[in-house]
GROMACS .gro file of C-alpha atoms in nm:
model
  428
    1UNK     CA    1   8.781  -1.889 -15.897
    2UNK     CA    2   8.765  -1.725 -16.240
    3UNK     CA    3   8.554  -1.809 -16.542
    4UNK     CA    4   8.636  -2.142 -16.703
    5UNK     CA    5   8.617  -2.061 -17.072
    6UNK     CA    6   8.425  -2.293 -17.302
    7UNK     CA    7   8.432  -2.328 -17.680
    8UNK     CA    8   8.057  -2.260 -17.660
    9UNK     CA    9   8.063  -1.880 -17.672
   10UNK     CA   10   7.730  -1.821 -17.494
   11UNK     CA   11   7.870  -1.997 -17.187
   12UNK     CA   12   8.137  -1.727 -17.150
   13UNK     CA   13   7.897  -1.432 -17.129
   14UNK     CA   14   7.909  -1.259 -16.791
   15UNK     CA   15   7.532  -1.277 -16.734
   16UNK     CA   16   7.490  -1.638 -16.843
   17UNK     CA   17   7.354  -1.862 -16.567
   18UNK     CA   18   7.524  -2.167 -16.716
   19UNK     CA   19   7.898  -2.117 -16.770
   20UNK     CA   20   8.139  -2.408 -16.763
   21UNK     CA   21   8.179  -2.342 -16.389
   22UNK     CA   22   7.818  -2.452 -16.335
   23UNK     CA   23   7.704  -2.753 -16.544
   24UNK     CA   24   7.358  -2.791 -16.384
   25UNK     CA   25   7.154  -3.109 -16.430
   26UNK     CA   26   6.811  -3.120 -16.594
   27UNK     CA   27   6.562  -3.358 -16.753
   28UNK     CA   28   6.442  -3.243 -17.096
   29UNK     CA   29   6.260  -3.353 -17.405
   30UNK     CA   30   6.227  -3.225 -17.759
   31UNK     CA   31   5.866  -3.335 -17.811
   32UNK     CA   32   5.731  -3.330 -17.455
   33UNK     CA   33   5.641  -3.699 -17.471
   34UNK     CA   34   5.743  -3.920 -17.176
   35UNK     CA   35   5.943  -4.155 -17.400
   36UNK     CA   36   6.154  -3.865 -17.525
   37UNK     CA   37   6.266  -3.746 -17.180
   38UNK     CA   38   6.635  -3.773 -17.109
   39UNK     CA   39   6.903  -3.636 -16.873
   40UNK     CA   40   7.079  -3.316 -16.980
   41UNK     CA   41   7.339  -3.063 -16.870
   42UNK     CA   42   7.304  -2.687 -16.912
   43UNK     CA   43   7.589  -2.498 -17.080
   44UNK     CA   44   7.537  -2.145 -17.215
   45UNK     CA   45   7.217  -2.150 -17.422
   46UNK     CA   46   7.242  -2.523 -17.494
   47UNK     CA   47   7.159  -2.853 -17.326
   48UNK     CA   48   7.403  -3.141 -17.356
   49UNK     CA   49   7.217  -3.465 -17.425
   50UNK     CA   50   7.399  -3.688 -17.177
   51UNK     CA   51   7.258  -4.011 -17.316
   52UNK     CA   52   7.375  -3.916 -17.667
   53UNK     CA   53   7.736  -3.845 -17.572
   54UNK     CA   54   7.747  -4.156 -17.353
   55UNK     CA   55   7.631  -4.369 -17.645
   56UNK     CA   56   7.926  -4.234 -17.846
   57UNK     CA   57   8.173  -4.344 -17.580
   58UNK     CA   58   8.261  -3.988 -17.479
   59UNK     CA   59   8.147  -4.024 -17.119
   60UNK     CA   60   8.308  -4.323 -16.945
   61UNK     CA   61   8.206  -4.355 -16.581
   62UNK     CA   62   8.287  -4.593 -16.297
   63UNK     CA   63   8.038  -4.878 -16.251
   64UNK     CA   64   7.735  -4.957 -16.467
   65UNK     CA   65   7.691  -4.637 -16.665
   66UNK     CA   66   7.435  -4.794 -16.898
   67UNK     CA   67   7.192  -4.842 -16.609
   68UNK     CA   68   7.255  -4.486 -16.484
   69UNK     CA   69   7.128  -4.330 -16.807
   70UNK     CA   70   6.836  -4.565 -16.875
   71UNK     CA   71   6.597  -4.335 -16.692
   72UNK     CA   72   6.552  -3.962 -16.759
   73UNK     CA   73   6.580  -3.855 -16.395
   74UNK     CA   74   6.906  -3.803 -16.208
   75UNK     CA   75   6.824  -4.039 -15.919
   76UNK     CA   76   7.040  -4.330 -16.036
   77UNK     CA   77   7.330  -4.100 -16.105
   78UNK     CA   78   7.298  -3.947 -15.756
   79UNK     CA   79   7.283  -4.295 -15.603
   80UNK     CA   80   7.612  -4.385 -15.777
   81UNK     CA   81   7.791  -4.161 -15.526
   82UNK     CA   82   8.047  -3.880 -15.501
   83UNK     CA   83   8.321  -4.063 -15.691
   84UNK     CA   84   8.095  -4.088 -15.996
   85UNK     CA   85   7.976  -3.727 -15.951
   86UNK     CA   86   8.336  -3.603 -15.956
   87UNK     CA   87   8.441  -3.819 -16.255
   88UNK     CA   88   8.137  -3.704 -16.454
   89UNK     CA   89   8.200  -3.336 -16.384
   90UNK     CA   90   8.570  -3.367 -16.468
   91UNK     CA   91   8.502  -3.543 -16.799
   92UNK     CA   92   8.233  -3.293 -16.905
   93UNK     CA   93   8.465  -3.005 -16.823
   94UNK     CA   94   8.736  -3.159 -17.042
   95UNK     CA   95   8.490  -3.200 -17.333
   96UNK     CA   96   8.358  -2.844 -17.309
   97UNK     CA   97   8.656  -2.629 -17.216
   98UNK     CA   98   8.865  -2.429 -17.457
   99UNK     CA   99   9.167  -2.635 -17.553
  100UNK     CA  100   9.024  -2.956 -17.406
  101UNK     CA  101   8.924  -3.284 -17.568
  102UNK     CA  102   8.796  -3.181 -17.912
  103UNK     CA  103   8.575  -3.486 -17.976
  104UNK     CA  104   8.241  -3.318 -17.903
  105UNK     CA  105   8.330  -2.984 -18.063
  106UNK     CA  106   8.447  -3.153 -18.383
  107UNK     CA  107   8.128  -3.359 -18.414
  108UNK     CA  108   7.841  -3.238 -18.191
  109UNK     CA  109   7.584  -3.443 -18.382
  110UNK     CA  110   7.249  -3.433 -18.200
  111UNK     CA  111   7.410  -3.381 -17.859
  112UNK     CA  112   7.365  -3.002 -17.839
  113UNK     CA  113   7.001  -2.892 -17.803
  114UNK     CA  114   6.902  -2.524 -17.782
  115UNK     CA  115   6.735  -2.454 -17.448
  116UNK     CA  116   6.471  -2.259 -17.639
  117UNK     CA  117   6.375  -2.577 -17.830
  118UNK     CA  118   6.354  -2.804 -17.526
  119UNK     CA  119   6.082  -2.875 -17.273
  120UNK     CA  120   6.208  -2.906 -16.916
  121UNK     CA  121   6.069  -3.153 -16.664
  122UNK     CA  122   6.126  -3.242 -16.299
  123UNK     CA  123   6.497  -3.325 -16.290
  124UNK     CA  124   6.464  -3.596 -16.024
  125UNK     CA  125   6.201  -3.821 -15.873
  126UNK     CA  126   6.111  -3.663 -15.540
  127UNK     CA  127   6.117  -3.935 -15.275
  128UNK     CA  128   6.002  -3.726 -14.976
  129UNK     CA  129   5.961  -3.354 -14.914
  130UNK     CA  130   6.038  -3.179 -14.587
  131UNK     CA  131   6.001  -2.804 -14.545
  132UNK     CA  132   6.196  -2.619 -14.278
  133UNK     CA  133   6.154  -2.281 -14.110
  134UNK     CA  134   6.518  -2.176 -14.097
  135UNK     CA  135   6.507  -1.806 -14.188
  136UNK     CA  136   6.543  -1.599 -13.873
  137UNK     CA  137   6.414  -1.274 -14.025
  138UNK     CA  138   6.109  -1.453 -14.165
  139UNK     CA  139   6.036  -1.633 -13.839
  140UNK     CA  140   6.074  -1.309 -13.643
  141UNK     CA  141   5.850  -1.115 -13.883
  142UNK     CA  142   5.573  -1.373 -13.879
  143UNK     CA  143   5.597  -1.419 -13.503
  144UNK     CA  144   5.584  -1.044 -13.447
  145UNK     CA  145   5.263  -1.017 -13.650
  146UNK     CA  146   5.085  -1.280 -13.444
  147UNK     CA  147   5.251  -1.268 -13.101
  148UNK     CA  148   5.438  -0.939 -13.078
  149UNK     CA  149   5.816  -0.887 -13.096
  150UNK     CA  150   5.875  -1.001 -12.738
  151UNK     CA  151   5.736  -1.348 -12.819
  152UNK     CA  152   5.813  -1.361 -13.190
  153UNK     CA  153   6.037  -1.669 -13.188
  154UNK     CA  154   5.909  -1.990 -13.028
  155UNK     CA  155   6.125  -2.106 -12.733
  156UNK     CA  156   6.279  -2.387 -12.941
  157UNK     CA  157   6.362  -2.185 -13.253
  158UNK     CA  158   6.720  -2.087 -13.164
  159UNK     CA  159   6.800  -2.447 -13.066
  160UNK     CA  160   6.649  -2.663 -13.340
  161UNK     CA  161   6.576  -2.652 -13.716
  162UNK     CA  162   6.196  -2.659 -13.713
  163UNK     CA  163   6.029  -2.841 -14.003
  164UNK     CA  164   5.732  -3.044 -14.117
  165UNK     CA  165   5.684  -3.331 -14.362
  166UNK     CA  166   5.516  -3.209 -14.680
  167UNK     CA  167   5.377  -3.373 -14.993
  168UNK     CA  168   5.621  -3.506 -15.250
  169UNK     CA  169   5.321  -3.571 -15.479
  170UNK     CA  170   5.261  -3.200 -15.534
  171UNK     CA  171   5.619  -3.096 -15.613
  172UNK     CA  172   5.603  -2.961 -15.969
  173UNK     CA  173   5.846  -2.807 -16.215
  174UNK     CA  174   5.859  -2.443 -16.319
  175UNK     CA  175   5.589  -2.338 -16.563
  176UNK     CA  176   5.320  -2.554 -16.405
  177UNK     CA  177   4.998  -2.361 -16.340
  178UNK     CA  178   4.889  -2.349 -15.975
  179UNK     CA  179   4.519  -2.376 -15.888
  180UNK     CA  180   4.400  -2.161 -15.601
  181UNK     CA  181   4.317  -2.411 -15.325
  182UNK     CA  182   3.992  -2.468 -15.141
  183UNK     CA  183   3.998  -2.520 -14.768
  184UNK     CA  184   3.846  -2.448 -14.432
  185UNK     CA  185   3.888  -2.084 -14.334
  186UNK     CA  186   3.744  -1.894 -14.043
  187UNK     CA  187   3.667  -1.530 -14.133
  188UNK     CA  188   3.734  -1.271 -13.861
  189UNK     CA  189   3.443  -1.254 -13.619
  190UNK     CA  190   3.278  -1.571 -13.750
  191UNK     CA  191   3.168  -1.840 -13.507
  192UNK     CA  192   3.241  -2.128 -13.743
  193UNK     CA  193   3.462  -2.196 -14.046
  194UNK     CA  194   3.351  -2.200 -14.408
  195UNK     CA  195   3.476  -2.410 -14.700
  196UNK     CA  196   3.593  -2.170 -14.969
  197UNK     CA  197   3.885  -2.080 -15.198
  198UNK     CA  198   4.183  -1.930 -15.016
  199UNK     CA  199   4.171  -1.551 -15.010
  200UNK     CA  200   4.525  -1.508 -14.874
  201UNK     CA  201   4.728  -1.719 -15.117
  202UNK     CA  202   5.101  -1.653 -15.101
  203UNK     CA  203   5.445  -1.750 -15.228
  204UNK     CA  204   5.754  -1.837 -15.025
  205UNK     CA  205   6.101  -1.766 -15.164
  206UNK     CA  206   6.309  -2.069 -15.069
  207UNK     CA  207   6.582  -2.299 -15.188
  208UNK     CA  208   6.574  -2.677 -15.180
  209UNK     CA  209   6.856  -2.918 -15.106
  210UNK     CA  210   6.850  -3.243 -15.306
  211UNK     CA  211   6.969  -3.549 -15.114
  212UNK     CA  212   7.196  -3.762 -15.331
  213UNK     CA  213   7.307  -4.030 -15.084
  214UNK     CA  214   7.092  -4.221 -14.834
  215UNK     CA  215   7.139  -4.272 -14.463
  216UNK     CA  216   7.076  -4.601 -14.283
  217UNK     CA  217   6.758  -4.664 -14.089
  218UNK     CA  218   6.820  -4.608 -13.719
  219UNK     CA  219   7.160  -4.442 -13.771
  220UNK     CA  220   7.210  -4.064 -13.718
  221UNK     CA  221   7.459  -3.867 -13.930
  222UNK     CA  222   7.688  -3.578 -13.843
  223UNK     CA  223   7.662  -3.233 -14.003
  224UNK     CA  224   7.973  -3.310 -14.211
  225UNK     CA  225   7.827  -3.643 -14.325
  226UNK     CA  226   7.499  -3.470 -14.405
  227UNK     CA  227   7.679  -3.216 -14.621
  228UNK     CA  228   7.848  -3.500 -14.810
  229UNK     CA  229   7.505  -3.654 -14.875
  230UNK     CA  230   7.371  -3.343 -15.052
  231UNK     CA  231   7.401  -3.356 -15.431
  232UNK     CA  232   7.284  -3.006 -15.517
  233UNK     CA  233   7.028  -2.727 -15.485
  234UNK     CA  234   6.719  -2.591 -15.664
  235UNK     CA  235   6.505  -2.281 -15.633
  236UNK     CA  236   6.183  -2.356 -15.447
  237UNK     CA  237   5.847  -2.182 -15.407
  238UNK     CA  238   5.634  -2.338 -15.134
  239UNK     CA  239   5.294  -2.192 -15.219
  240UNK     CA  240   5.101  -2.117 -14.899
  241UNK     CA  241   4.735  -2.053 -14.818
  242UNK     CA  242   4.773  -1.829 -14.515
  243UNK     CA  243   4.404  -1.825 -14.418
  244UNK     CA  244   4.375  -2.205 -14.432
  245UNK     CA  245   4.692  -2.233 -14.228
  246UNK     CA  246   4.571  -1.988 -13.962
  247UNK     CA  247   4.270  -2.210 -13.888
  248UNK     CA  248   4.433  -2.553 -13.909
  249UNK     CA  249   4.788  -2.520 -13.774
  250UNK     CA  250   4.709  -2.568 -13.404
  251UNK     CA  251   4.818  -2.807 -13.262
  252UNK     CA  252   5.005  -3.005 -13.529
  253UNK     CA  253   5.126  -2.738 -13.770
  254UNK     CA  254   5.072  -2.684 -14.146
  255UNK     CA  255   4.870  -2.940 -14.339
  256UNK     CA  256   4.641  -2.853 -14.631
  257UNK     CA  257   4.767  -2.495 -14.639
  258UNK     CA  258   5.100  -2.622 -14.771
  259UNK     CA  259   4.975  -2.920 -14.976
  260UNK     CA  260   4.860  -2.733 -15.289
  261UNK     CA  261   5.193  -2.722 -15.468
  262UNK     CA  262   5.565  -2.672 -15.431
  263UNK     CA  263   5.736  -2.544 -15.747
  264UNK     CA  264   6.105  -2.608 -15.809
  265UNK     CA  265   6.340  -2.488 -16.081
  266UNK     CA  266   6.428  -2.744 -16.352
  267UNK     CA  267   6.804  -2.719 -16.293
  268UNK     CA  268   6.992  -2.889 -16.010
  269UNK     CA  269   7.301  -2.680 -15.939
  270UNK     CA  270   7.549  -2.923 -15.791
  271UNK     CA  271   7.722  -2.867 -15.463
  272UNK     CA  272   8.054  -2.890 -15.650
  273UNK     CA  273   7.960  -2.581 -15.857
  274UNK     CA  274   7.878  -2.388 -15.540
  275UNK     CA  275   8.197  -2.467 -15.349
  276UNK     CA  276   8.365  -2.126 -15.422
  277UNK     CA  277   8.068  -1.946 -15.266
  278UNK     CA  278   8.056  -2.106 -14.922
  279UNK     CA  279   7.991  -1.874 -14.628
  280UNK     CA  280   7.934  -1.929 -14.258
  281UNK     CA  281   7.598  -1.927 -14.085
  282UNK     CA  282   7.520  -1.620 -13.867
  283UNK     CA  283   7.660  -1.581 -13.518
  284UNK     CA  284   7.461  -1.796 -13.277
  285UNK     CA  285   7.241  -1.616 -13.029
  286UNK     CA  286   7.239  -1.929 -12.813
  287UNK     CA  287   7.487  -2.218 -12.827
  288UNK     CA  288   7.372  -2.511 -13.035
  289UNK     CA  289   7.383  -2.865 -12.902
  290UNK     CA  290   7.706  -3.035 -13.016
  291UNK     CA  291   7.542  -3.258 -13.277
  292UNK     CA  292   7.432  -2.946 -13.471
  293UNK     CA  293   7.764  -2.763 -13.463
  294UNK     CA  294   7.913  -2.709 -13.808
  295UNK     CA  295   8.273  -2.805 -13.893
  296UNK     CA  296   8.301  -2.519 -14.144
  297UNK     CA  297   8.100  -2.284 -14.368
  298UNK     CA  298   7.782  -2.458 -14.485
  299UNK     CA  299   7.576  -2.176 -14.640
  300UNK     CA  300   7.632  -2.012 -14.980
  301UNK     CA  301   7.641  -1.653 -15.106
  302UNK     CA  302   7.351  -1.676 -15.353
  303UNK     CA  303   7.155  -1.370 -15.465
  304UNK     CA  304   6.781  -1.434 -15.481
  305UNK     CA  305   6.495  -1.238 -15.637
  306UNK     CA  306   6.119  -1.277 -15.676
  307UNK     CA  307   5.900  -1.081 -15.919
  308UNK     CA  308   5.524  -1.063 -15.976
  309UNK     CA  309   5.349  -0.999 -16.307
  310UNK     CA  310   4.970  -0.949 -16.303
  311UNK     CA  311   4.767  -1.103 -16.583
  312UNK     CA  312   4.804  -0.888 -16.895
  313UNK     CA  313   5.086  -0.674 -16.757
  314UNK     CA  314   5.380  -0.620 -16.998
  315UNK     CA  315   5.645  -0.671 -16.730
  316UNK     CA  316   5.695  -0.801 -16.379
  317UNK     CA  317   5.763  -0.598 -16.066
  318UNK     CA  318   6.055  -0.715 -15.854
  319UNK     CA  319   5.922  -0.767 -15.502
  320UNK     CA  320   6.215  -0.921 -15.320
  321UNK     CA  321   6.594  -0.916 -15.324
  322UNK     CA  322   6.759  -1.131 -15.061
  323UNK     CA  323   7.040  -1.387 -15.018
  324UNK     CA  324   7.064  -1.753 -14.920
  325UNK     CA  325   7.326  -1.660 -14.660
  326UNK     CA  326   7.047  -1.505 -14.448
  327UNK     CA  327   6.942  -1.850 -14.325
  328UNK     CA  328   7.010  -1.937 -13.962
  329UNK     CA  329   7.044  -2.312 -14.022
  330UNK     CA  330   7.217  -2.473 -14.320
  331UNK     CA  331   7.078  -2.759 -14.527
  332UNK     CA  332   7.344  -2.984 -14.374
  333UNK     CA  333   7.215  -2.901 -14.025
  334UNK     CA  334   6.859  -2.962 -14.138
  335UNK     CA  335   6.954  -3.301 -14.281
  336UNK     CA  336   7.157  -3.392 -13.973
  337UNK     CA  337   6.865  -3.308 -13.744
  338UNK     CA  338   6.618  -3.494 -13.969
  339UNK     CA  339   6.824  -3.812 -13.942
  340UNK     CA  340   6.899  -3.770 -13.571
  341UNK     CA  341   6.594  -3.976 -13.472
  342UNK     CA  342   6.710  -4.262 -13.693
  343UNK     CA  343   6.483  -4.148 -13.977
  344UNK     CA  344   6.616  -4.292 -14.302
  345UNK     CA  345   6.696  -4.027 -14.565
  346UNK     CA  346   6.658  -4.141 -14.925
  347UNK     CA  347   6.809  -4.052 -15.260
  348UNK     CA  348   6.577  -3.789 -15.406
  349UNK     CA  349   6.462  -3.641 -15.076
  350UNK     CA  350   6.397  -3.267 -15.103
  351UNK     CA  351   6.459  -3.031 -14.810
  352UNK     CA  352   6.303  -2.684 -14.834
  353UNK     CA  353   6.503  -2.414 -14.658
  354UNK     CA  354   6.207  -2.214 -14.531
  355UNK     CA  355   6.134  -1.860 -14.647
  356UNK     CA  356   6.457  -1.663 -14.698
  357UNK     CA  357   6.404  -1.305 -14.583
  358UNK     CA  358   6.660  -1.037 -14.513
  359UNK     CA  359   6.653  -0.753 -14.258
  360UNK     CA  360   6.485  -0.487 -14.476
  361UNK     CA  361   6.134  -0.462 -14.617
  362UNK     CA  362   6.256  -0.515 -14.974
  363UNK     CA  363   6.416  -0.843 -14.872
  364UNK     CA  364   6.106  -1.008 -14.723
  365UNK     CA  365   6.051  -1.340 -14.897
  366UNK     CA  366   5.669  -1.359 -14.890
  367UNK     CA  367   5.368  -1.134 -14.942
  368UNK     CA  368   5.262  -1.207 -14.585
  369UNK     CA  369   5.568  -1.013 -14.474
  370UNK     CA  370   5.578  -0.761 -14.757
  371UNK     CA  371   5.219  -0.651 -14.691
  372UNK     CA  372   5.254  -0.710 -14.317
  373UNK     CA  373   4.958  -0.944 -14.302
  374UNK     CA  374   4.763  -0.743 -14.559
  375UNK     CA  375   4.777  -0.415 -14.368
  376UNK     CA  376   5.036  -0.253 -14.599
  377UNK     CA  377   4.959  -0.353 -14.962
  378UNK     CA  378   5.251  -0.366 -15.203
  379UNK     CA  379   5.242  -0.126 -15.499
  380UNK     CA  380   5.332  -0.279 -15.835
  381UNK     CA  381   5.476  -0.099 -16.135
  382UNK     CA  382   5.141  -0.120 -16.315
  383UNK     CA  383   4.977   0.101 -16.051
  384UNK     CA  384   4.790  -0.186 -15.884
  385UNK     CA  385   4.841  -0.324 -15.534
  386UNK     CA  386   4.878  -0.669 -15.386
  387UNK     CA  387   4.835  -0.795 -15.032
  388UNK     CA  388   4.820  -1.155 -15.152
  389UNK     CA  389   4.822  -1.330 -15.489
  390UNK     CA  390   4.530  -1.287 -15.727
  391UNK     CA  391   4.419  -1.514 -16.010
  392UNK     CA  392   4.634  -1.460 -16.317
  393UNK     CA  393   4.940  -1.348 -16.121
  394UNK     CA  394   5.268  -1.502 -16.232
  395UNK     CA  395   5.540  -1.532 -15.969
  396UNK     CA  396   5.898  -1.578 -16.093
  397UNK     CA  397   6.203  -1.649 -15.879
  398UNK     CA  398   6.563  -1.649 -15.986
  399UNK     CA  399   6.902  -1.680 -15.819
  400UNK     CA  400   7.274  -1.684 -15.887
  401UNK     CA  401   7.613  -1.682 -15.717
  402UNK     CA  402   7.844  -1.409 -15.847
  403UNK     CA  403   8.199  -1.511 -15.937
  404UNK     CA  404   8.492  -1.331 -16.096
  405UNK     CA  405   8.346  -1.253 -16.438
  406UNK     CA  406   8.080  -1.523 -16.428
  407UNK     CA  407   7.765  -1.641 -16.254
  408UNK     CA  408   7.656  -1.980 -16.130
  409UNK     CA  409   7.282  -1.950 -16.182
  410UNK     CA  410   6.965  -2.148 -16.118
  411UNK     CA  411   6.750  -2.023 -16.406
  412UNK     CA  412   6.389  -1.943 -16.314
  413UNK     CA  413   6.125  -2.093 -16.087
  414UNK     CA  414   5.785  -1.978 -16.213
  415UNK     CA  415   5.415  -2.045 -16.168
  416UNK     CA  416   5.086  -1.874 -16.254
  417UNK     CA  417   4.788  -1.873 -16.018
  418UNK     CA  418   4.470  -2.005 -16.179
  419UNK     CA  419   4.114  -1.978 -16.041
  420UNK     CA  420   3.997  -2.239 -15.793
  421UNK     CA  421   3.811  -2.538 -15.934
  422UNK     CA  422   3.470  -2.581 -15.770
  423UNK     CA  423   3.445  -2.904 -15.569
  424UNK     CA  424   3.203  -3.172 -15.678
  425UNK     CA  425   2.857  -3.157 -15.532
  426UNK     CA  426   2.763  -3.391 -15.252
  427UNK     CA  427   2.777  -3.747 -15.380
  428UNK     CA  428   2.913  -3.627 -15.717
   0.00000   0.00000   0.00000
């Protein structure tokens, strides 16, 4: 597919993340106040105020559209279903394309807000958060560090999308500062753990799938049905305290080590915008059980990068370049497996992909891998080194799918590490 040209010139630039082909969803405000928050659509360097153009009668939708736009989040719109999603996208395209309906171009009013003048918020209310472990290169690297290459992958890994239920309460939007967590850690050679700030704090380069349609309690779904339930995707950084995790993860897996924060990008790129970029999952090393077999390509060709800027540094150093297609299991397979027990999936559920690493060192999606457990520190452009994140470090992720003369981009997913806050004294 080629670039769909818009009368908004910035949307036609080759390096824009938000051409007419994209139309990502956000929640924004002009003042930052909760009452001012409203749903928006990214186009070029502008945000379309959806509530404003609906109030002018430019955005007719099936069903009760008034109720859909009452709230600033996209949950009600997602719940309205694929027919509404398609009608909305078609109508917006007609309003914004060159030679289309001229009503908005002739009188934009207050409907076009510069992105630079807006404050972005969480675009949807996160119902539940589940993080998976679906990157084969990442799983092999981490397993090799701790168990050797011959036992790197657990026996179940090539058969099942491994995951754990995380904390929806600590999913935050890009730009939110991240406090270094406290936790129990057991220093090498110590007989007992200590309670202290994490010394091996890390990022994880992931993507998140946003569930837009629910499943029924007690009823599994197929991979195809799961794919139909997904509304769109966001960038995702699942901040990880590696030293806390090393002490706590046996026998039930990650807990506090992953509960500090999960940062997502403020733009939901819809599945419809990503359709031209579908690719197949890798060749299976062992046959999957039939319920996990995919009816067609379920991954996407999305370039991903992560960069680190130390406090005071003039620029960031790119640490990672990888691609979403490196995953072994798709989001549709993850969702299918999640619901296979009869677990009800809700509108607004967020599924983390797991760290997305590629085969080379420069494509490793975490500092744990990049520094090989701290043994091989990473050199930054400023002449300093990092094995893990230090206070003041800003980690920025970005991603885009490359089309013919255009990009479908996700913007940035960014957070800055702040010093740990001392816990209250006993009884305080």
